[in-house]
mmCIF file with all atom_site columns, C-alpha atoms in Angstrom:
data_model
loop_
_atom_site.group_PDB
_atom_site.id
_atom_site.type_symbol
_atom_site.label_atom_id
_atom_site.label_alt_id
_atom_site.label_comp_id
_atom_site.label_asym_id
_atom_site.label_entity_id
_atom_site.label_seq_id
_atom_site.pdbx_PDB_ins_code
_atom_site.Cartn_x
_atom_site.Cartn_y
_atom_site.Cartn_z
_atom_site.occupancy
_atom_site.B_iso_or_equiv
_atom_site.pdbx_formal_charge
_atom_site.auth_seq_id
_atom_site.auth_comp_id
_atom_site.auth_asym_id
_atom_site.auth_atom_id
_atom_site.pdbx_PDB_model_num
ATOM 1   C CA . MET I 1 1   ? 239.221 -69.360 -100.759 1.00 0.00 ? 5   MET I CA 1
ATOM 2   C CA . ILE I 1 2   ? 237.420 -72.507 -101.889 1.00 0.00 ? 6   ILE I CA 1
ATOM 3   C CA . THR I 1 3   ? 235.247 -73.106 -104.934 1.00 0.00 ? 7   THR I CA 1
ATOM 4   C CA . CYS I 1 4   ? 232.000 -75.020 -104.804 1.00 0.00 ? 8   CYS I CA 1
ATOM 5   C CA . PHE I 1 5   ? 231.198 -77.010 -107.923 1.00 0.00 ? 9   PHE I CA 1
ATOM 6   C CA . ILE I 1 6   ? 227.623 -78.286 -108.124 1.00 0.00 ? 10  ILE I CA 1
ATOM 7   C CA . ARG I 1 7   ? 226.949 -80.897 -110.796 1.00 0.00 ? 11  ARG I CA 1
ATOM 8   C CA . TYR I 1 8   ? 223.317 -81.288 -111.710 1.00 0.00 ? 12  TYR I CA 1
ATOM 9   C CA . GLU I 1 9   ? 221.558 -83.968 -113.654 1.00 0.00 ? 13  GLU I CA 1
ATOM 10  C CA . ILE I 1 10  ? 218.482 -82.256 -115.076 1.00 0.00 ? 14  ILE I CA 1
ATOM 11  C CA . ASP I 1 11  ? 215.406 -83.337 -116.981 1.00 0.00 ? 15  ASP I CA 1
ATOM 12  C CA . PRO I 1 12  ? 216.296 -82.702 -120.655 1.00 0.00 ? 16  PRO I CA 1
ATOM 13  C CA . PHE I 1 13  ? 212.739 -81.518 -121.304 1.00 0.00 ? 17  PHE I CA 1
ATOM 14  C CA . LYS I 1 14  ? 212.935 -78.888 -118.550 1.00 0.00 ? 18  LYS I CA 1
ATOM 15  C CA . LYS I 1 15  ? 216.046 -76.924 -119.535 1.00 0.00 ? 19  LYS I CA 1
ATOM 16  C CA . GLU I 1 16  ? 214.098 -73.641 -119.432 1.00 0.00 ? 20  GLU I CA 1
ATOM 17  C CA . GLU I 1 17  ? 213.045 -74.310 -115.839 1.00 0.00 ? 21  GLU I CA 1
ATOM 18  C CA . PHE I 1 18  ? 216.692 -74.899 -114.954 1.00 0.00 ? 22  PHE I CA 1
ATOM 19  C CA . ALA I 1 19  ? 217.606 -71.618 -116.686 1.00 0.00 ? 23  ALA I CA 1
ATOM 20  C CA . THR I 1 20  ? 215.014 -69.749 -114.593 1.00 0.00 ? 24  THR I CA 1
ATOM 21  C CA . TYR I 1 21  ? 216.360 -71.427 -111.445 1.00 0.00 ? 25  TYR I CA 1
ATOM 22  C CA . SER I 1 22  ? 219.888 -70.375 -112.433 1.00 0.00 ? 26  SER I CA 1
ATOM 23  C CA . ARG I 1 23  ? 218.915 -66.745 -113.048 1.00 0.00 ? 27  ARG I CA 1
ATOM 24  C CA . ASN I 1 24  ? 217.259 -66.627 -109.625 1.00 0.00 ? 28  ASN I CA 1
ATOM 25  C CA . TRP I 1 25  ? 220.481 -67.861 -108.013 1.00 0.00 ? 29  TRP I CA 1
ATOM 26  C CA . GLY I 1 26  ? 222.283 -65.173 -110.006 1.00 0.00 ? 30  GLY I CA 1
ATOM 27  C CA . GLU I 1 27  ? 220.504 -62.656 -107.777 1.00 0.00 ? 31  GLU I CA 1
ATOM 28  C CA . ALA I 1 28  ? 220.306 -64.520 -104.481 1.00 0.00 ? 32  ALA I CA 1
ATOM 29  C CA . ILE I 1 29  ? 223.776 -66.079 -104.223 1.00 0.00 ? 33  ILE I CA 1
ATOM 30  C CA . PRO I 1 30  ? 225.802 -62.834 -104.393 1.00 0.00 ? 34  PRO I CA 1
ATOM 31  C CA . ARG I 1 31  ? 223.337 -61.086 -102.066 1.00 0.00 ? 35  ARG I CA 1
ATOM 32  C CA . CYS I 1 32  ? 223.839 -63.861 -99.502  1.00 0.00 ? 36  CYS I CA 1
ATOM 33  C CA . GLY I 1 33  ? 227.630 -63.686 -99.536  1.00 0.00 ? 37  GLY I CA 1
ATOM 34  C CA . ALA I 1 34  ? 229.179 -65.993 -102.152 1.00 0.00 ? 38  ALA I CA 1
ATOM 35  C CA . ASP I 1 35  ? 231.081 -64.953 -105.268 1.00 0.00 ? 39  ASP I CA 1
ATOM 36  C CA . LEU I 1 36  ? 229.045 -66.530 -108.075 1.00 0.00 ? 40  LEU I CA 1
ATOM 37  C CA . ILE I 1 37  ? 231.085 -67.586 -111.090 1.00 0.00 ? 41  ILE I CA 1
ATOM 38  C CA . GLY I 1 38  ? 227.997 -68.842 -112.888 1.00 0.00 ? 42  GLY I CA 1
ATOM 39  C CA . TYR I 1 39  ? 225.457 -71.483 -113.703 1.00 0.00 ? 43  TYR I CA 1
ATOM 40  C CA . PHE I 1 40  ? 226.026 -73.454 -116.876 1.00 0.00 ? 44  PHE I CA 1
ATOM 41  C CA . GLY I 1 41  ? 223.284 -75.362 -118.673 1.00 0.00 ? 45  GLY I CA 1
ATOM 42  C CA . PRO I 1 42  ? 223.297 -77.811 -121.566 1.00 0.00 ? 46  PRO I CA 1
ATOM 43  C CA . HIS I 1 43  ? 224.155 -76.408 -124.975 1.00 0.00 ? 47  HIS I CA 1
ATOM 44  C CA . GLU I 1 44  ? 225.914 -79.082 -127.048 1.00 0.00 ? 48  GLU I CA 1
ATOM 45  C CA . GLY I 1 45  ? 226.663 -82.660 -126.110 1.00 0.00 ? 49  GLY I CA 1
ATOM 46  C CA . SER I 1 46  ? 224.904 -83.878 -122.984 1.00 0.00 ? 50  SER I CA 1
ATOM 47  C CA . ALA I 1 47  ? 221.361 -82.600 -122.608 1.00 0.00 ? 51  ALA I CA 1
ATOM 48  C CA . THR I 1 48  ? 221.210 -83.515 -118.931 1.00 0.00 ? 52  THR I CA 1
ATOM 49  C CA . THR I 1 49  ? 224.382 -82.146 -117.286 1.00 0.00 ? 53  THR I CA 1
ATOM 50  C CA . ALA I 1 50  ? 224.570 -78.651 -115.792 1.00 0.00 ? 54  ALA I CA 1
ATOM 51  C CA . TYR I 1 51  ? 226.851 -76.892 -113.297 1.00 0.00 ? 55  TYR I CA 1
ATOM 52  C CA . GLY I 1 52  ? 226.764 -74.138 -110.706 1.00 0.00 ? 56  GLY I CA 1
ATOM 53  C CA . VAL I 1 53  ? 230.097 -72.668 -109.565 1.00 0.00 ? 57  VAL I CA 1
ATOM 54  C CA . TYR I 1 54  ? 230.895 -70.125 -106.851 1.00 0.00 ? 58  TYR I CA 1
ATOM 55  C CA . ASN I 1 55  ? 233.694 -69.096 -104.515 1.00 0.00 ? 59  ASN I CA 1
ATOM 56  C CA . ILE I 1 56  ? 233.412 -68.788 -100.752 1.00 0.00 ? 60  ILE I CA 1
ATOM 57  C CA . GLU I 1 57  ? 236.014 -67.977 -98.098  1.00 0.00 ? 61  GLU I CA 1
ATOM 58  C CA . SER I 1 58  ? 235.867 -71.233 -96.117  1.00 0.00 ? 62  SER I CA 1
ATOM 59  C CA . LEU I 1 59  ? 233.605 -74.083 -95.065  1.00 0.00 ? 63  LEU I CA 1
ATOM 60  C CA . ALA I 1 60  ? 232.630 -72.060 -91.985  1.00 0.00 ? 64  ALA I CA 1
ATOM 61  C CA . ALA I 1 61  ? 231.653 -69.143 -94.245  1.00 0.00 ? 65  ALA I CA 1
ATOM 62  C CA . TYR I 1 62  ? 229.734 -71.631 -96.403  1.00 0.00 ? 66  TYR I CA 1
ATOM 63  C CA . GLU I 1 63  ? 227.602 -72.721 -93.440  1.00 0.00 ? 67  GLU I CA 1
ATOM 64  C CA . ALA I 1 64  ? 226.675 -69.102 -92.639  1.00 0.00 ? 68  ALA I CA 1
ATOM 65  C CA . TYR I 1 65  ? 226.003 -68.413 -96.317  1.00 0.00 ? 69  TYR I CA 1
ATOM 66  C CA . ARG I 1 66  ? 223.665 -71.429 -96.583  1.00 0.00 ? 70  ARG I CA 1
ATOM 67  C CA . ALA I 1 67  ? 221.671 -70.157 -93.594  1.00 0.00 ? 71  ALA I CA 1
ATOM 68  C CA . ARG I 1 68  ? 221.324 -66.716 -95.220  1.00 0.00 ? 72  ARG I CA 1
ATOM 69  C CA . LEU I 1 69  ? 220.315 -68.320 -98.523  1.00 0.00 ? 73  LEU I CA 1
ATOM 70  C CA . ALA I 1 70  ? 217.637 -70.434 -96.817  1.00 0.00 ? 74  ALA I CA 1
ATOM 71  C CA . ALA I 1 71  ? 216.244 -67.297 -95.122  1.00 0.00 ? 75  ALA I CA 1
ATOM 72  C CA . ASP I 1 72  ? 216.359 -65.164 -98.275  1.00 0.00 ? 76  ASP I CA 1
ATOM 73  C CA . PRO I 1 73  ? 212.869 -64.763 -99.872  1.00 0.00 ? 77  PRO I CA 1
ATOM 74  C CA . LEU I 1 74  ? 214.136 -65.506 -103.401 1.00 0.00 ? 78  LEU I CA 1
ATOM 75  C CA . GLY I 1 75  ? 216.268 -68.366 -102.081 1.00 0.00 ? 79  GLY I CA 1
ATOM 76  C CA . ARG I 1 76  ? 213.270 -69.959 -100.348 1.00 0.00 ? 80  ARG I CA 1
ATOM 77  C CA . GLU I 1 77  ? 211.123 -69.533 -103.474 1.00 0.00 ? 81  GLU I CA 1
ATOM 78  C CA . ASN I 1 78  ? 213.839 -70.997 -105.702 1.00 0.00 ? 82  ASN I CA 1
ATOM 79  C CA . TYR I 1 79  ? 214.180 -74.092 -103.505 1.00 0.00 ? 83  TYR I CA 1
ATOM 80  C CA . ALA I 1 80  ? 210.375 -74.490 -103.600 1.00 0.00 ? 84  ALA I CA 1
ATOM 81  C CA . PHE I 1 81  ? 210.346 -73.965 -107.385 1.00 0.00 ? 85  PHE I CA 1
ATOM 82  C CA . SER I 1 82  ? 212.882 -76.766 -107.919 1.00 0.00 ? 86  SER I CA 1
ATOM 83  C CA . ARG I 1 83  ? 210.933 -79.167 -105.685 1.00 0.00 ? 87  ARG I CA 1
ATOM 84  C CA . ARG I 1 84  ? 207.616 -78.289 -107.330 1.00 0.00 ? 88  ARG I CA 1
ATOM 85  C CA . GLU I 1 85  ? 208.838 -78.533 -110.952 1.00 0.00 ? 89  GLU I CA 1
ATOM 86  C CA . ARG I 1 86  ? 211.209 -81.503 -110.393 1.00 0.00 ? 90  ARG I CA 1
ATOM 87  C CA . PHE I 1 87  ? 213.682 -80.514 -113.105 1.00 0.00 ? 91  PHE I CA 1
ATOM 88  C CA . ILE I 1 88  ? 216.697 -81.484 -110.962 1.00 0.00 ? 92  ILE I CA 1
ATOM 89  C CA . LEU I 1 89  ? 217.096 -85.246 -110.985 1.00 0.00 ? 93  LEU I CA 1
ATOM 90  C CA . LYS I 1 90  ? 220.400 -85.385 -109.096 1.00 0.00 ? 94  LYS I CA 1
ATOM 91  C CA . GLU I 1 91  ? 222.737 -82.885 -107.452 1.00 0.00 ? 95  GLU I CA 1
ATOM 92  C CA . ASP I 1 92  ? 226.350 -83.443 -106.363 1.00 0.00 ? 96  ASP I CA 1
ATOM 93  C CA . ARG I 1 93  ? 228.496 -80.857 -104.600 1.00 0.00 ? 97  ARG I CA 1
ATOM 94  C CA . ILE I 1 94  ? 232.277 -80.731 -104.187 1.00 0.00 ? 98  ILE I CA 1
ATOM 95  C CA . PHE I 1 95  ? 234.592 -78.089 -102.736 1.00 0.00 ? 99  PHE I CA 1
ATOM 96  C CA . LEU I 1 96  ? 237.977 -77.560 -104.366 1.00 0.00 ? 100 LEU I CA 1
ATOM 97  C CA . LYS I 1 97  ? 240.884 -75.194 -103.819 1.00 0.00 ? 101 LYS I CA 1
ATOM 98  C CA . ASN I 1 98  ? 242.652 -73.486 -106.727 1.00 0.00 ? 102 ASN I CA 1
ATOM 99  C CA . VAL I 1 99  ? 246.247 -74.720 -106.557 1.00 0.00 ? 103 VAL I CA 1
ATOM 100 C CA . SER I 1 100 ? 247.449 -73.734 -110.032 1.00 0.00 ? 104 SER I CA 1
ATOM 101 C CA . SER I 1 101 ? 247.203 -69.964 -110.186 1.00 0.00 ? 105 SER I CA 1
ATOM 102 C CA . PRO I 1 102 ? 249.575 -67.437 -108.595 1.00 0.00 ? 106 PRO I CA 1
ATOM 103 C CA . GLN I 1 103 ? 246.972 -66.646 -105.931 1.00 0.00 ? 107 GLN I CA 1
ATOM 104 C CA . GLY I 1 104 ? 246.890 -70.387 -105.118 1.00 0.00 ? 108 GLY I CA 1
ATOM 105 C CA . GLY I 1 105 ? 250.154 -69.996 -103.220 1.00 0.00 ? 109 GLY I CA 1
ATOM 106 C CA . LYS I 1 106 ? 253.714 -71.152 -103.783 1.00 0.00 ? 110 LYS I CA 1
#
């Protein structure tokens, strides 16, 4: 199991658009095969940093998941929504493995 961490830099005046985008992924991501931990938007401190976090079995499973997400009607609309509204200024993605918990192995 790997965890995808997406770090977003968002327009601080478009936090509500990012929240809508996040709620849409809350439906589409699990339907397309990833275990969504959540999307996290600004609350206190930075007004421009947000995160999306989900688990997926492997990088191979990730590739299949991304294809399903791109074909999903809500997924397609959400990608179009983000391009149209331009609330995401930057997006970085990293995949990490949990090595600290008991299920992380010994």
